[in-house]
Amino acid sequence: MECMLQALYVENRAGYFFTRFCEKSRNELWKNSAYFWFDLQAYHQLFYQETLQPFKVCKQAQFLYATYIAPSASMDIGLQQDKKNEIYQKTEPPYEDLFDPAEEYILTLLLVPWMKMVEVDKCIYGKVELVEESRQLDSVYFRKLQALHQESVSKKDESVAPEVSPLSQPSVLSKAQLLSEVPEDYRGCHLHDLLRNGLELEQFRLFLEEHSAVMDLTCWIDIEQFRRMLHKEKEKREEKSKDIKNKYLNKKYFFGPNSPATKEQQDQIMQSGGGWGRILHDRLSSSALLEVQKYVQMRLEKKWLPLFLAKEQQPGARRKTKVIMIRDIAEDLLIQRNEKKIESWKHVDNKWVSSSREIIMFRKALLNPVTALQFQRFVSLKGDLLENGVLFWQEVQKYKDLCHSHCDDATIQNKITTIINCFINSTIPPALQIDIPSEQAQKIIEHRRELGPYVFREAQMTIFALLFKFWPKFCEFRRNLTNEKILPALERKKEKKTQKVKRKT
């Protein structure tokens, strides 16, 4: 689960690989759940901004409910009816934890396609590529003999073997037929257009592999990399040039029967390079390499690119022609996450951002009387005000429930006053009974009516983040204890701590 969450948070940098997997599965629930998760993160970010905008929060909450949860939702995620009712009753006013039941449900649901995708990847990467490699003793005499032998073979091929057209490979469609199969929007598509889209380029590479023609693409890319190297990087250019010569300028590819160039074009390049013997021992000139790239590009654009585009338009193929709105939302989400957070969140580390499932579980624990009491006793050993923090968080949740019950304003104001008098402006010293900045406390006291239902938002988020740091330690502590033994064990720890304090004084 944690691996999947981390993958979701970096989906935009991974080319939306998992999202595309869900789309191609033709499972509507998987696809809709993936979209919902991204939209939900955008909703959560509204609460982390320096200034909360209630209208924007309400609008986003209504959008999420209408699009993914309502009975007539266009992108229904299949949530149970009782959960739908629970969310609907709390939409006015909407709080950060409004969609927790739906988020927990979709994370469990998305775990199935995630495991399937991982298995597919393991299967693909488990295959071993066989590479033919010939080795021989390298000496000056051997290289000379080899050059003479290959030169004689090339002359023999010219006199005996019939000329093989570079485009003599059987093709499914003629050039005219290929162009008729390709939509008008893509008929002017060039190789450089694919380079701007990493996913499309990868699809094209896989297509070429299926047709045993990937050498054309790798050759073009290697020469393009050579072209873009700075001239002052002489050693790197020299090494790259030799690598290109060894990989492509041989009888198996460019000077062979399956070359992208005709026999005349091959001869021209060979002459410009100083003959076969010189090509073997020296690196090819930059101008000659550009000529090689030109012929490779011509075959890619005239033969393989139309075939690829025609195939993409066949029934069953799903070519994306527009950028989906979800990508913009995800980009915006990551930009907001990197922006300056409010002062009270400066101490929150990356674990807070990357563990949404744990956050949901922690909220549930704080709402459970038994678990909350155990946790309250546990944090009391860690700090003087942390125990009050648990109580404050619970009281704010009760205040939220009052807001959702649509009771009269006097009852709500009485609840606000009670919380302020108990935790924020107490008559018992210290006046601030919870661990929040004094500026935050002053803001609550002075602007309690202006802030409306979100009066305790920042304070509750600060306390929640602070308590959440102790949640993993608490889980580890109670792992080896039964429920009956947890409280007595905590009481013993508290007594020991009290005795230590007395000894010091």
mmCIF file of C-alpha atoms in Angstrom, residues 138-145:
data_model
loop_
_atom_site.group_PDB
_atom_site.id
_atom_site.type_symbol
_atom_site.label_atom_id
_atom_site.label_comp_id
_atom_site.label_asym_id
_atom_site.label_seq_id
_atom_site.Cartn_x
_atom_site.Cartn_y
_atom_site.Cartn_z
ATOM 1 C CA ASP A 138 43.496 -7.375 -31.217
ATOM 2 C CA SER A 139 46.770 -6.656 -33.019
ATOM 3 C CA VAL A 140 47.994 -4.417 -35.837
ATOM 4 C CA TYR A 141 48.519 -7.364 -38.212
ATOM 5 C CA PHE A 142 45.121 -8.848 -37.465
ATOM 6 C CA ARG A 143 43.346 -5.519 -38.131
ATOM 7 C CA LYS A 144 45.127 -5.168 -41.474
ATOM 8 C CA LEU A 145 44.182 -8.718 -42.512
#
